[in-house]
Each structure stands twice: as C-alpha cells, then as structure tokens.
Amino acid sequence: MISLNKVLNSASMGRPKRFRPMIYWTMAEYFFKGAPYGVMIFVVWELFRPLEHPDAKLNVLNIILACVLLFVSLVILFFISRKSYITAYQDGYDICCDGRLSVANHLRRLPMGFYNSRDPGDIGAYIVNDYANIELLNTHFLPQFFGAVSMPIIAIAVLTGFNWKLGLTAASVIPLSYPMVMLTTYLSKTMGKALQRTKRNAESRMIEYIQGIKIIKSFNLGGTSFTRLEKAFRDLKRESFRVESVPGVAMIVSSIILNGGIVLIALVGFSLLLNVQVSLPVYIMFLIAGLSIYSPLLSALQFIALTSFLNLGAERVDALCKTPLQSEGDETQIRNTNIEFKNVSFSYNTVPIIKNISLKIPEKSLTAFVGPSGSGKTTLTRLIARFWDVDSGEILLGDKNIKDYKVDSLMSQISIVFQDVYLFHDTIFNNIRMGRENATREEVIAAAKAARCHDFIELMPEGYDTMVGEGGSTLSGGEKQRISIARAILKNAPIILLDEATAALDPENESHIQQAIDDLVKDKTVVIIAHRLGTVVNADNIIVIDKGEVVQQGKHSSLLQKKGLYQKMWEEQKRIRGWKFE
C-alpha cells in the first residue's frame, strides 16, 4: 500500500499542512452529500412506526420537518461544495505553481553534469508531465480520497449504534477487498514506472526529430528517423493500454466484493428480522444506507489505484529536489580577476578531457585558447564558470578557490558569449536586459548601440518590443550574436569568456561583431576560444591545448618561431585561405 504521509509530503514539496483546508472542506462536502440518505431513513422510520405500534399515529409534522431539513442541508451543501471546489483547485494549483518554481530554481543550481547525463525529454518531464500528474493528484484525487473514506466510516459508526450485528456485517466486506487494493496498487506502480520511461523516451525522440528536421529533410532520412519515432509512439500506446487494463481487473473484483456487502446485509438482516433481533425499519434503514456506504468506498479504491500511479511523478520530483546542489562557499567579495589553474584534471562520464593542466590568466589581459577540435578549450572556459567542478586540482580566482565563493557571486563576475546563441521567446528588450535585470531602457539602448545592433532593432516592426521566436528563430545568426554581446556589455562583468563569435559569420556581420567585441573587452580579463588564429595575433598570451594538455604558450610571434603545433596550425590556415574554386 502507498503511504499517504509520503504522498502528501511529495505532492506538497514537504509541506503537507497545505492540504488541510482542501481535505476538511471535501470531507464536509461528503458529509452533507449523505444528508438525503439520512432524511430518507428518518422518513422510513416515521412511516413504519405506526405499523410497529398500532396505537401510534403517523407524525406528518416530523416528515415535513425532515423535508425542510433536507432542503436546508442541500442549500448548505451548495455553499460547501462551492467552497470545496474553489479551495481544491485554488490551493492545489497554488501548491503546484510554487512547486514548479521551486523545481525550476533547483534545476538552475544543479551542476551541468546533471544535464549532460540525461535526455532532454527526461529533464522536461519534471516540469511538464510529472507536475501534470501532481496537479491531478492535488486537485482531484487526494482531497476526494479523504472525503470518500470519511463518509462510510461515519455511516457505519452511526448504523452500528442501531444494530451492532448488522453494522459489523456492513463493515466485514471492506477488509476482504484489501488484497485486491494492494494488488491494484502494486500493478499501477510497477506498470506506471514502465509507462513513465516509455513516455520520456517518446518525448526525447520527438525533440530529437524536431531539432534534426533540417538534417532529416536535406539527407532524405525520413524513413529511418521516423521509424525510431514510430517505435517510441507504439511502445507508448502499448504501455498506456497495459496501465489501464491490467490493474482494472483487480479493481473490478474489488467492486464486486464491496457490492456484495449489500447482498450480505440483506441476507443477514432478513435472518435477524425473522428471529426478531432487528426491527423492520432498522432493516430497511441498513438496506438504504448500504448504497451510501459502498459507493464512496468504490471511488476511494479507484483513487488509491490512480494515486499510486500519479504519485510516481511526485516521487520523481521529490528525488530531483534531493539531488545535491553544486557546493558553494560563503565568500562574496572577489578581490581581483587573476585566474589560475593548478594541476587541474577533469573527466566527462569517466572519459579524461583535461589532464593535469596548470596555467595563469592575469587580470585585464587577453588570453586565447587554441588547438584542434575536441582538445578541451571549451571545457576550460566552462570550468572557470563552474559549469562543472574539477576532478582534481583547483581553479583560483582572486587567489581563492572558486568553490569558496557563492555561485551567484562568481557568476556576477563573468560574462559568457557563446558561439551558439540562445535567445528566449520574449522581446528583444527583455533578452538584452537579462544581462542586468534592473537596467533602465536607456542603458539597454546604450548597450545595443555599443554592440552594433541598435540600427537593425529600430527597423523592426515594434523596435525593442519586437518578440523573437524561441531560440531567436526570427533573427539571423549575426543579429542574435550582436544581441548576445549587448547582453554581455550591459552586464559589464570584469571577466569575459568568449567562444569566438565570428567563426561562422559572413564578412559584413563579422566586421560589426568584431567592433562590438572590441567595446565589450575593454579593461576586462578576457579568455577567448580561437578557431581562426588570425583573430588572436595580438593576444597577451596564446595557450595551445592538445588532447587536454597545454603543449605550448606565448605570444603569436614567439610561437611561430617554434616548430610546434601552433606553427603547423598557422601554416595550415594560411594554405586554406589561399584555396579557390575554378
């Protein structure tokens, strides 16, 4: 069986008391839903009293009073049901909204290694699918479960006061359904986990298919790629059917057992009636009340099965929130921007990427990382920003290990301009202002002018308030790059990590962006990943990386004089620049 305490904790992010108003109002609603049965029993009692006592007269006033009470109870039920409905949805969605924000904040503070070890569909499922399940759990099933269980308990307790034998008979079938409930819970949970895995795989294949649609179309790969997607969807159909059908058999057996309770009441009650151990009104009262007992319990059984499945999402989110955050120190003040690697090694999924590197990046200098693709250049810049933590050694900033600083303090000192720019589905103004959230409109425009993007922004339909598509899909590569540089200029951080932004651009955009970069890096500590060596000939220090190791470093002129990897790369790029098609 599922632990309700565990479910409530998981579904409320460790604050189960937030469920109390929902549960109390739902229980009150179920109690007043039983009022018609109570009135019906009272009326039957009054009608049969003259039959048991011939000298007694039918008390019409009592029947009228019962009808009035029924009307009043229905009016009260309306207001209670309304309050229960509003509370369930308002509080339920409040809990889920707070939970989603908490999860999003937790995801932001996790190390990048967490993301690299998972499919995008798996990560997206935390916010979308898992929380959709939690919403259903919070708004529909948990409050209703408590209401559906409380009403039969109260009814059986009241009926037992009239005749304990029939009361026990009514209650006896409930434990008999327990094994079926346990089986249903087990099947729902086991098959639900398989369904969750299948759903995440289908989502990952869908994301993969959409993101790769250009490659699929250009290389005519529709058949092969669609086969993987089709298989994922067929697996999803199969697992969805199993989750619905297999536990359903156990639920049907449970419902038969519970409905058998009415038959049992009828047989045992008739026997007691013949032996004058129960009066006819009491016997009829138990027959009528049997419906009010077992109908909510059948609903409660369904809630248990569904809760065990939906709670899988809550458990996944709960496990995510227990994933250790990236450790951080308590230092907030960074004295200078000298950067030093001391015997740093780093592996990605057990594959060594950086091997015992030691190097220094002086404050307000321009340092370039060059080397073959896959040599570890980008990884070094990401280690400076603590996207990952080193396996051994240490990285110093301002003569202190970067782990000693608060993550927010560290990131406030660093601006990163990626080669592959991502813009959010928002206005251009807000995309730039992400560099500094409290920036004024004038400051945003000044940053845009410095990044050489003000002119093309002004030509857009709504200027700075123009919406860009997700990822910046409505803008060209050069326009996105200049907006990202404007964002970095606005942040005005003393350390710039620059994944060469002009590598894949046309000459006109390259010229604009190079001018923007020149404004960005003034009086900053700059680390640039250089793909074209001609862009870093004036660097203060060029560090040549190969297979995760520093093989050379120095200025451009001195490196050319040495017969090493840098000189070979330079000559190769000179030769390629001389190519032409005839």
Coordinates of C-alpha atoms in Angstrom, one line a residue:
M1 CA 0.0 0.0 0.0
I2 CA 1.1 3.6 -0.6
S3 CA 2.0 5.7 2.4
L4 CA -0.4 8.7 2.5
N5 CA 2.1 10.7 4.5
K6 CA 4.7 10.1 1.9
V7 CA 2.3 11.0 -0.9
L8 CA 1.3 14.2 0.9
N9 CA 4.9 15.2 1.5
S10 CA 6.0 14.5 -2.1
A11 CA 3.0 16.3 -3.6
S12 CA 3.4 19.4 -1.4
M13 CA 7.2 19.7 -1.6
G14 CA 7.4 18.8 2.1
R15 CA 4.5 21.0 3.3
P16 CA 1.6 18.6 3.8
K17 CA -0.3 21.1 6.0
R18 CA -1.2 23.0 2.9
F19 CA -3.6 20.1 2.1
R20 CA -5.6 20.5 5.3
P21 CA -8.2 23.1 4.0
M22 CA -8.8 21.1 0.9
I23 CA -9.3 17.9 2.9
Y24 CA -11.5 19.4 5.5
W25 CA -13.8 21.1 3.0
T26 CA -14.1 17.9 0.9
M27 CA -14.9 15.8 4.0
A28 CA -17.6 18.3 4.9
E29 CA -19.0 18.1 1.4
Y30 CA -19.2 14.3 1.5
F31 CA -20.9 14.5 4.9
F32 CA -23.7 16.7 3.6
K33 CA -23.9 14.6 0.5
G34 CA -25.1 11.9 2.9
A35 CA -27.9 14.1 4.2
P36 CA -30.6 12.8 1.7
Y37 CA -29.9 9.3 2.9
G38 CA -30.3 10.4 6.5
V39 CA -33.6 12.1 5.7
M40 CA -34.8 9.1 3.8
I41 CA -34.0 6.8 6.7
F42 CA -35.8 9.2 9.1
V43 CA -38.9 9.3 6.9
V44 CA -39.0 5.5 6.6
W45 CA -38.7 5.3 10.4
E46 CA -41.7 7.5 10.8
L47 CA -43.8 5.6 8.2
F48 CA -43.1 2.3 9.8
R49 CA -43.6 3.4 13.4
P50 CA -47.4 3.0 13.3
L51 CA -47.0 -0.5 11.9
E52 CA -44.9 -1.5 14.9
H53 CA -47.0 0.4 17.4
P54 CA -50.7 0.3 16.2
D55 CA -51.7 2.9 18.8
A56 CA -49.2 5.5 17.4
K57 CA -50.3 7.9 14.7
L58 CA -48.3 9.0 11.6
N59 CA -46.5 12.2 12.5
V60 CA -46.9 14.3 9.4
L61 CA -45.2 17.2 11.0
N62 CA -42.0 15.2 11.5
I63 CA -42.0 14.3 7.9
I64 CA -42.5 17.9 6.8
L65 CA -39.7 18.9 9.2
A66 CA -37.4 16.3 7.6
C67 CA -38.2 17.7 4.2
V68 CA -37.3 21.2 5.4
L69 CA -34.1 19.9 6.9
L70 CA -33.3 18.2 3.6
F71 CA -33.8 21.5 1.8
V72 CA -31.6 23.3 4.3
S73 CA -28.9 20.7 4.0
L74 CA -29.0 20.9 0.2
V75 CA -28.6 24.7 0.4
I76 CA -25.6 24.2 2.8
L77 CA -24.3 21.5 0.5
F78 CA -24.3 24.0 -2.4
F79 CA -22.1 26.5 -0.5
I80 CA -19.9 23.9 1.0
S81 CA -19.4 22.2 -2.4
R82 CA -18.6 25.6 -4.0
K83 CA -16.1 26.3 -1.2
S84 CA -14.6 22.8 -1.5
Y85 CA -14.3 23.1 -5.3
I86 CA -12.7 26.6 -5.2
T87 CA -10.3 25.5 -2.4
A88 CA -9.3 22.3 -4.1
Y89 CA -8.4 24.0 -7.3
Q90 CA -7.0 27.2 -6.0
D91 CA -4.9 25.7 -3.2
G92 CA -4.0 22.7 -5.5
Y93 CA -2.7 24.9 -8.3
D94 CA -1.0 27.2 -5.8
I95 CA 0.9 24.2 -4.5
C96 CA 1.8 23.1 -8.0
C97 CA 2.8 26.6 -9.1
D98 CA 5.1 27.0 -6.1
G99 CA 6.4 23.5 -6.7
R100 CA 7.2 24.2 -10.3
L101 CA 9.1 27.4 -9.4
S102 CA 11.0 25.5 -6.7
V103 CA 11.9 22.8 -9.2
A104 CA 13.0 25.4 -11.8
N105 CA 15.2 27.1 -9.2
H106 CA 16.6 23.8 -8.1
L107 CA 17.4 22.9 -11.7
R108 CA 19.2 26.2 -12.1
R109 CA 21.5 25.4 -9.2
L110 CA 22.4 21.9 -10.3
P111 CA 25.8 21.2 -11.9
M112 CA 25.9 20.9 -15.7
G113 CA 26.9 17.2 -15.3
F114 CA 23.3 16.5 -14.2
Y115 CA 22.0 17.7 -17.6
N116 CA 24.7 16.0 -19.7
S117 CA 23.8 12.6 -18.3
R118 CA 20.1 12.8 -19.2
D119 CA 17.9 13.0 -22.3
P120 CA 16.2 16.4 -22.8
G121 CA 12.8 14.6 -22.7
D122 CA 13.7 13.3 -19.2
I123 CA 14.5 16.8 -17.8
G124 CA 11.5 18.4 -19.4
A125 CA 9.3 15.7 -17.9
Y126 CA 9.9 17.1 -14.4
I127 CA 8.1 20.4 -15.2
V128 CA 5.6 19.1 -17.7
N129 CA 4.5 15.5 -17.2
D130 CA 5.4 14.9 -13.6
Y131 CA 3.8 18.1 -12.5
A132 CA 0.7 17.4 -14.6
N133 CA 0.4 14.2 -12.6
I134 CA 0.9 16.1 -9.3
E135 CA -1.8 18.6 -10.4
L136 CA -4.3 15.8 -10.9
L137 CA -3.2 14.3 -7.6
N138 CA -3.6 17.6 -5.7
T139 CA -6.8 18.9 -7.2
H140 CA -8.8 15.8 -7.9
F141 CA -7.7 12.7 -6.0
L142 CA -6.1 13.4 -2.6
P143 CA -9.0 15.6 -1.2
Q144 CA -11.6 13.3 -2.8
F145 CA -9.9 10.2 -1.3
F146 CA -10.3 11.5 2.3
G147 CA -13.9 12.6 1.7
A148 CA -14.8 9.2 0.1
V149 CA -13.3 7.3 3.1
S150 CA -14.6 9.5 5.9
M151 CA -18.3 9.3 4.9
P152 CA -18.6 5.5 5.0
I153 CA -16.7 5.4 8.3
I154 CA -19.2 7.8 9.9
A155 CA -22.2 6.0 8.4
I156 CA -21.0 2.6 9.7
A157 CA -20.4 4.0 13.1
V158 CA -23.9 5.5 13.3
L159 CA -25.6 2.3 11.9
T160 CA -23.7 0.2 14.4
G161 CA -25.4 2.1 17.2
F162 CA -28.8 0.9 15.9
N163 CA -27.7 -2.8 15.5
W164 CA -24.1 -3.9 16.1
K165 CA -24.5 -7.2 14.2
L166 CA -25.7 -5.5 11.0
G167 CA -23.1 -2.8 11.5
L168 CA -20.3 -5.4 11.6
T169 CA -21.8 -7.2 8.6
A170 CA -21.7 -4.0 6.6
A171 CA -18.1 -3.4 7.6
S172 CA -16.9 -7.1 7.1
V173 CA -16.6 -6.9 3.3
I174 CA -14.2 -3.9 3.4
P175 CA -11.2 -5.9 4.6
L176 CA -12.0 -8.6 2.0
S177 CA -11.3 -6.0 -0.7
Y178 CA -7.9 -5.1 0.8
P179 CA -5.8 -7.8 -1.1
M180 CA -7.3 -6.5 -4.4
V181 CA -6.4 -3.0 -3.4
M182 CA -2.8 -4.0 -2.7
L183 CA -2.6 -5.9 -6.0
T184 CA -4.0 -2.9 -7.9
T185 CA -1.6 -0.5 -6.2
Y186 CA 1.4 -2.8 -7.0
L187 CA 0.4 -3.2 -10.6
S188 CA -0.3 0.5 -11.1
K189 CA 3.1 1.5 -9.6
T190 CA 5.1 -1.2 -11.4
M191 CA 3.5 -0.6 -14.8
G192 CA 3.4 3.1 -14.2
K193 CA 7.2 3.2 -13.9
A194 CA 7.5 1.4 -17.3
L195 CA 5.0 3.9 -18.8
Q196 CA 7.0 6.8 -17.4
R197 CA 10.2 5.5 -19.0
T198 CA 8.3 5.0 -22.3
K199 CA 6.8 8.5 -22.2
R200 CA 10.2 10.1 -21.6
N201 CA 11.7 8.1 -24.4
A202 CA 8.9 9.2 -26.8
E203 CA 9.4 12.8 -25.8
S204 CA 13.2 12.6 -26.3
R205 CA 12.6 11.0 -29.8
M206 CA 10.1 13.7 -30.6
I207 CA 12.5 16.5 -29.5
E208 CA 15.3 14.8 -31.5
Y209 CA 13.1 14.5 -34.6
I210 CA 12.0 18.2 -34.5
Q211 CA 15.5 19.5 -33.7
G212 CA 17.0 17.4 -36.5
I213 CA 14.3 18.1 -39.1
K214 CA 16.6 20.1 -41.3
I215 CA 19.1 17.2 -41.5
I216 CA 16.3 14.7 -42.0
K217 CA 14.9 16.6 -44.9
S218 CA 18.3 17.5 -46.5
F219 CA 19.6 13.9 -46.4
N220 CA 16.2 12.3 -47.1
L221 CA 16.3 10.4 -43.8
G222 CA 12.6 10.5 -43.2
G223 CA 12.2 6.7 -43.2
T224 CA 15.0 5.8 -40.8
S225 CA 14.3 8.6 -38.4
F226 CA 10.6 8.2 -38.5
T227 CA 11.0 4.5 -37.7
R228 CA 12.6 5.4 -34.3
L229 CA 9.8 7.9 -33.6
E230 CA 7.1 5.5 -34.7
K231 CA 8.5 2.7 -32.5
A232 CA 8.6 5.1 -29.5
F233 CA 5.0 6.0 -30.0
R234 CA 3.9 2.4 -30.5
D235 CA 5.7 1.5 -27.3
L236 CA 3.8 4.3 -25.6
K237 CA 0.5 3.1 -26.8
R238 CA 1.2 -0.5 -25.6
E239 CA 2.3 0.6 -22.1
S240 CA -0.6 3.1 -21.8
F241 CA -3.0 0.3 -22.5
R242 CA -1.4 -2.1 -20.0
V243 CA -1.5 0.5 -17.3
E244 CA -5.3 1.0 -17.9
S245 CA -6.3 -2.6 -18.5
V246 CA -4.3 -4.9 -16.2
P247 CA -5.0 -3.2 -12.8
G248 CA -8.6 -2.8 -14.0
V249 CA -9.3 -6.5 -13.5
A250 CA -8.3 -6.2 -9.8
M251 CA -10.5 -3.1 -9.4
I252 CA -13.5 -5.0 -10.9
V253 CA -13.0 -7.8 -8.4
S254 CA -12.8 -5.2 -5.6
S255 CA -16.1 -3.6 -6.7
I256 CA -17.8 -7.0 -6.8
I257 CA -16.7 -7.7 -3.2
L258 CA -17.9 -4.4 -2.0
N259 CA -21.2 -4.5 -3.8
G260 CA -21.6 -8.0 -2.3
G261 CA -21.8 -6.2 1.0
I262 CA -25.4 -5.1 0.1
V263 CA -26.4 -8.7 -0.5
L264 CA -24.8 -9.7 2.8
I265 CA -26.7 -7.0 4.6
A266 CA -29.9 -8.2 3.0
L267 CA -29.4 -11.9 3.9
V268 CA -28.1 -11.4 7.5
G269 CA -30.7 -8.7 8.1
F270 CA -33.5 -10.9 6.9
S271 CA -32.3 -13.7 9.2
L272 CA -32.2 -11.3 12.2
L273 CA -35.7 -10.0 11.2
L274 CA -37.2 -13.5 11.2
N275 CA -35.6 -14.1 14.7
V276 CA -37.0 -10.7 15.9
Q277 CA -33.4 -9.5 16.6
V278 CA -33.9 -6.4 14.4
S279 CA -37.0 -4.3 13.6
L280 CA -38.2 -3.8 10.1
P281 CA -37.4 0.0 10.0
V282 CA -33.8 -0.7 11.1
Y283 CA -33.5 -3.5 8.5
I284 CA -34.8 -1.2 5.7
M285 CA -32.5 1.6 7.0
F286 CA -29.5 -0.7 6.6
L287 CA -30.5 -1.6 3.1
I288 CA -30.9 2.1 2.1
A289 CA -27.6 3.1 3.9
G290 CA -25.7 0.3 2.2
L291 CA -25.7 2.3 -1.0
S292 CA -24.2 5.4 0.7
I293 CA -21.5 3.2 2.3
Y294 CA -20.2 1.3 -0.6
S295 CA -20.5 3.8 -3.5
P296 CA -17.9 6.2 -1.9
L297 CA -15.7 3.3 -1.0
L298 CA -15.6 2.2 -4.6
S299 CA -14.5 5.7 -5.6
A300 CA -11.8 5.6 -2.8
L301 CA -10.5 2.4 -4.3
Q302 CA -10.2 4.0 -7.7
F303 CA -8.4 7.0 -6.1
I304 CA -5.9 4.6 -4.4
A305 CA -5.0 3.0 -7.7
L306 CA -4.7 6.3 -9.5
T307 CA -2.9 7.9 -6.7
S308 CA -0.3 5.2 -6.7
F309 CA 0.3 5.9 -10.4
L310 CA 0.2 9.7 -10.2
N311 CA 2.4 9.7 -7.1
L312 CA 5.3 8.3 -9.3
G313 CA 5.6 11.9 -10.7
A314 CA 5.7 13.3 -7.2
E315 CA 8.3 10.8 -6.2
R316 CA 10.5 11.7 -9.2
V317 CA 10.2 15.4 -8.4
D318 CA 10.9 14.6 -4.7
A319 CA 14.1 12.7 -5.8
L320 CA 15.1 15.5 -8.0
C321 CA 14.8 18.0 -5.2
K322 CA 17.1 15.8 -3.1
T323 CA 19.8 15.8 -5.8
P324 CA 22.8 17.5 -4.2
L325 CA 23.2 21.1 -5.4
Q326 CA 26.5 22.4 -6.5
S327 CA 28.5 23.1 -3.4
E328 CA 29.4 26.7 -2.7
G329 CA 31.3 28.7 -0.2
D330 CA 30.4 31.8 1.7
E331 CA 32.8 34.3 0.1
T332 CA 31.0 37.1 -1.7
Q333 CA 33.8 39.6 -2.4
I334 CA 36.2 38.9 -5.2
R335 CA 39.4 41.0 -4.8
N336 CA 40.8 40.7 -8.3
T337 CA 40.3 38.8 -11.5
N338 CA 43.5 36.9 -11.7
I339 CA 42.7 33.3 -12.8
E340 CA 45.0 30.3 -12.1
F341 CA 44.6 26.6 -12.9
K342 CA 46.6 24.4 -10.5
N343 CA 47.1 20.8 -11.7
V344 CA 43.5 20.6 -12.9
S345 CA 42.1 17.4 -14.3
F346 CA 38.6 16.8 -15.4
S347 CA 36.7 13.8 -16.9
Y348 CA 33.3 13.7 -18.6
N349 CA 31.5 10.4 -18.0
T350 CA 34.8 8.8 -17.0
V351 CA 36.5 10.0 -20.2
P352 CA 39.5 12.2 -19.4
I353 CA 39.1 15.6 -21.0
I354 CA 41.6 17.9 -19.1
K355 CA 44.8 16.3 -17.9
N356 CA 46.8 18.0 -15.1
I357 CA 46.8 21.5 -16.5
S358 CA 48.5 24.4 -14.8
L359 CA 48.3 27.9 -16.3
K360 CA 47.8 31.6 -15.3
I361 CA 45.5 34.2 -16.7
P362 CA 46.5 37.7 -15.4
E363 CA 43.9 40.4 -14.6
K364 CA 42.9 42.6 -17.5
S365 CA 44.8 40.5 -20.1
L366 CA 43.6 38.8 -23.3
T367 CA 44.3 35.1 -23.2
A368 CA 43.5 32.9 -26.2
F369 CA 42.9 29.1 -26.1
V370 CA 43.7 27.5 -29.4
G371 CA 44.0 23.9 -30.5
P372 CA 42.3 21.1 -32.5
S373 CA 38.6 20.4 -32.1
G374 CA 38.0 18.3 -29.0
S375 CA 41.2 19.3 -27.3
G376 CA 39.4 20.7 -24.3
K377 CA 39.3 24.5 -25.0
T378 CA 35.6 25.0 -24.3
T379 CA 35.8 22.8 -21.2
L380 CA 38.4 25.0 -19.7
T381 CA 36.2 28.1 -20.0
R382 CA 33.2 26.2 -18.6
L383 CA 35.4 25.1 -15.6
I384 CA 36.2 28.8 -14.9
A385 CA 32.4 29.4 -14.7
R386 CA 31.9 26.3 -12.6
F387 CA 29.5 24.7 -15.0
W388 CA 31.3 21.6 -13.8
D389 CA 33.7 21.0 -10.9
V390 CA 37.2 19.7 -11.4
D391 CA 38.1 16.1 -10.5
S392 CA 41.4 17.2 -9.0
G393 CA 43.5 20.3 -8.6
E394 CA 41.9 23.7 -8.2
I395 CA 41.0 26.9 -10.0
L396 CA 41.8 30.1 -8.3
L397 CA 40.1 33.5 -8.8
G398 CA 41.4 36.4 -6.9
D399 CA 43.8 34.0 -5.1
K400 CA 40.9 31.9 -3.7
N401 CA 39.4 28.6 -4.9
I402 CA 36.3 29.3 -7.0
K403 CA 34.5 26.8 -4.8
D404 CA 34.9 29.2 -1.9
Y405 CA 32.7 31.8 -3.5
K406 CA 28.9 31.8 -3.6
V407 CA 27.8 30.7 -7.1
D408 CA 25.8 33.9 -7.6
S409 CA 28.9 36.0 -6.6
L410 CA 31.1 34.0 -9.0
M411 CA 28.7 34.4 -11.9
S412 CA 28.2 38.1 -11.3
Q413 CA 31.9 38.5 -12.2
I414 CA 31.6 36.5 -15.5
S415 CA 30.0 37.2 -18.9
I416 CA 29.9 34.4 -21.4
V417 CA 29.4 35.0 -25.1
F418 CA 28.6 31.6 -26.7
Q419 CA 29.1 30.9 -30.4
D420 CA 25.8 29.1 -30.4
V421 CA 23.5 31.9 -29.2
Y422 CA 20.2 31.2 -27.5
L423 CA 17.5 33.9 -27.1
F424 CA 14.3 33.4 -25.2
H425 CA 10.8 33.7 -26.6
D426 CA 10.5 37.3 -25.4
T427 CA 11.1 40.9 -26.6
I428 CA 14.5 42.0 -27.8
F429 CA 14.5 44.5 -24.9
N430 CA 14.0 41.8 -22.3
N431 CA 16.6 39.5 -23.9
I432 CA 19.2 42.2 -23.7
R433 CA 18.1 43.2 -20.1
M434 CA 18.8 39.7 -18.9
G435 CA 22.4 40.9 -18.6
R436 CA 21.2 43.2 -15.8
E437 CA 17.6 42.9 -14.6
N438 CA 17.4 46.4 -13.1
A439 CA 18.8 48.2 -16.1
T440 CA 16.8 51.2 -17.5
R441 CA 15.6 51.4 -21.0
E442 CA 18.3 54.0 -21.8
E443 CA 21.0 51.6 -20.5
V444 CA 19.7 48.8 -22.7
I445 CA 19.7 51.0 -25.8
A446 CA 23.2 52.2 -25.0
A447 CA 24.4 48.5 -24.7
A448 CA 22.6 47.8 -28.0
K449 CA 24.4 50.7 -29.7
A450 CA 27.8 49.5 -28.4
A451 CA 27.0 46.0 -29.7
R452 CA 26.2 47.5 -33.2
C453 CA 22.6 46.1 -33.1
H454 CA 20.6 49.3 -32.4
D455 CA 20.1 50.1 -36.1
F456 CA 18.6 46.8 -37.1
I457 CA 16.4 46.7 -34.0
E458 CA 14.9 50.1 -34.8
L459 CA 13.9 48.8 -38.3
M460 CA 11.8 46.0 -36.7
P461 CA 8.0 46.4 -36.5
E462 CA 8.0 47.1 -32.8
G463 CA 11.6 48.1 -32.3
Y464 CA 12.9 46.9 -28.9
D465 CA 9.5 45.4 -28.1
T466 CA 9.6 43.0 -31.0
M467 CA 9.1 39.4 -30.0
V468 CA 11.7 36.9 -31.1
G469 CA 10.9 33.3 -31.6
E470 CA 12.1 30.6 -29.3
G471 CA 15.9 30.4 -29.6
G472 CA 15.8 33.6 -31.6
S473 CA 14.4 31.8 -34.6
T474 CA 13.1 35.0 -36.2
L475 CA 16.6 36.6 -36.3
S476 CA 19.7 35.9 -38.4
G477 CA 22.8 34.4 -36.8
G478 CA 24.6 37.7 -36.9
E479 CA 21.7 39.6 -35.3
K480 CA 21.4 37.0 -32.5
Q481 CA 25.1 37.2 -31.9
R482 CA 25.1 41.0 -31.6
I483 CA 22.1 40.9 -29.1
S484 CA 24.0 38.4 -27.0
I485 CA 27.0 40.7 -27.0
A486 CA 24.7 43.6 -26.0
R487 CA 23.6 41.5 -23.1
A488 CA 27.2 40.9 -22.0
I489 CA 28.0 44.6 -22.4
L490 CA 25.0 45.5 -20.2
K491 CA 26.2 43.1 -17.5
N492 CA 29.6 44.7 -17.5
A493 CA 31.3 41.8 -15.7
P494 CA 35.1 42.1 -15.3
I495 CA 35.7 38.6 -16.8
I496 CA 34.7 37.8 -20.4
L497 CA 34.6 34.2 -21.6
L498 CA 34.3 34.4 -25.4
D499 CA 33.7 31.4 -27.6
E500 CA 34.8 33.0 -30.8
A501 CA 31.7 34.7 -32.1
T502 CA 32.7 35.4 -35.6
A503 CA 33.7 31.9 -36.7
A504 CA 30.7 31.1 -38.8
L505 CA 29.6 34.6 -40.0
D506 CA 29.7 36.4 -43.2
P507 CA 32.3 39.3 -43.6
E508 CA 29.7 42.1 -43.0
N509 CA 28.4 40.6 -39.8
E510 CA 31.9 39.7 -38.7
S511 CA 33.0 43.3 -39.0
H512 CA 30.1 44.5 -36.9
I513 CA 30.6 41.9 -34.3
Q514 CA 34.3 42.4 -34.1
Q515 CA 33.7 46.1 -33.4
A516 CA 31.2 45.1 -30.7
I517 CA 33.6 42.7 -29.1
D518 CA 36.3 45.4 -29.0
D519 CA 33.9 47.5 -26.9
L520 CA 33.0 44.5 -24.7
V521 CA 36.5 43.5 -23.7
K522 CA 37.9 46.9 -22.8
D523 CA 39.7 46.8 -19.5
K524 CA 38.5 43.2 -18.9
T525 CA 40.1 39.9 -18.1
V526 CA 39.3 38.1 -21.4
V527 CA 39.6 34.4 -22.3
I528 CA 38.8 33.7 -26.0
I529 CA 38.5 30.4 -27.7
A530 CA 40.0 31.0 -31.1
H531 CA 39.1 28.9 -34.1
R532 CA 40.8 31.3 -36.6
L533 CA 44.3 32.1 -35.4
G534 CA 44.3 35.5 -37.3
T535 CA 41.8 36.9 -34.7
V536 CA 44.2 36.4 -31.7
V537 CA 47.6 37.5 -33.1
N538 CA 47.6 40.4 -30.6
A539 CA 46.7 38.3 -27.6
D540 CA 48.8 38.8 -24.5
N541 CA 49.1 35.0 -24.2
I542 CA 48.2 32.2 -26.5
I543 CA 47.8 28.8 -24.9
V544 CA 47.8 25.8 -27.2
I545 CA 45.8 22.9 -26.0
D546 CA 46.0 19.4 -27.4
K547 CA 44.4 16.3 -26.0
G548 CA 43.6 18.0 -22.8
E549 CA 47.1 19.2 -22.1
V550 CA 49.0 22.5 -22.5
V551 CA 51.6 21.9 -25.2
Q552 CA 52.7 25.5 -25.9
Q553 CA 52.0 29.0 -24.7
G554 CA 53.3 32.5 -25.5
K555 CA 52.8 35.4 -27.9
H556 CA 52.0 34.9 -31.6
S557 CA 55.5 35.8 -32.8
S558 CA 57.3 33.6 -30.4
L559 CA 55.0 30.6 -31.1
L560 CA 55.6 31.0 -34.8
Q561 CA 59.4 30.7 -34.3
K562 CA 59.0 27.4 -32.5
K563 CA 58.4 24.3 -34.6
G564 CA 55.3 23.1 -32.8
L565 CA 51.5 22.6 -33.1
Y566 CA 50.7 26.4 -33.3
Q567 CA 53.1 26.9 -36.2
K568 CA 51.6 23.9 -38.0
M569 CA 48.0 25.2 -37.5
W570 CA 49.0 28.7 -38.7
E571 CA 50.6 27.4 -41.9
E572 CA 47.6 25.1 -42.5
Q573 CA 45.1 28.1 -42.1
K574 CA 47.3 30.2 -44.4
R575 CA 47.2 27.4 -47.0
I576 CA 43.4 27.1 -46.7
R577 CA 42.9 30.8 -47.1
G578 CA 44.6 30.5 -50.5
W579 CA 42.1 28.0 -51.8
K580 CA 39.7 29.0 -54.6
F581 CA 37.3 27.2 -56.8
E582 CA 38.0 27.3 -60.5

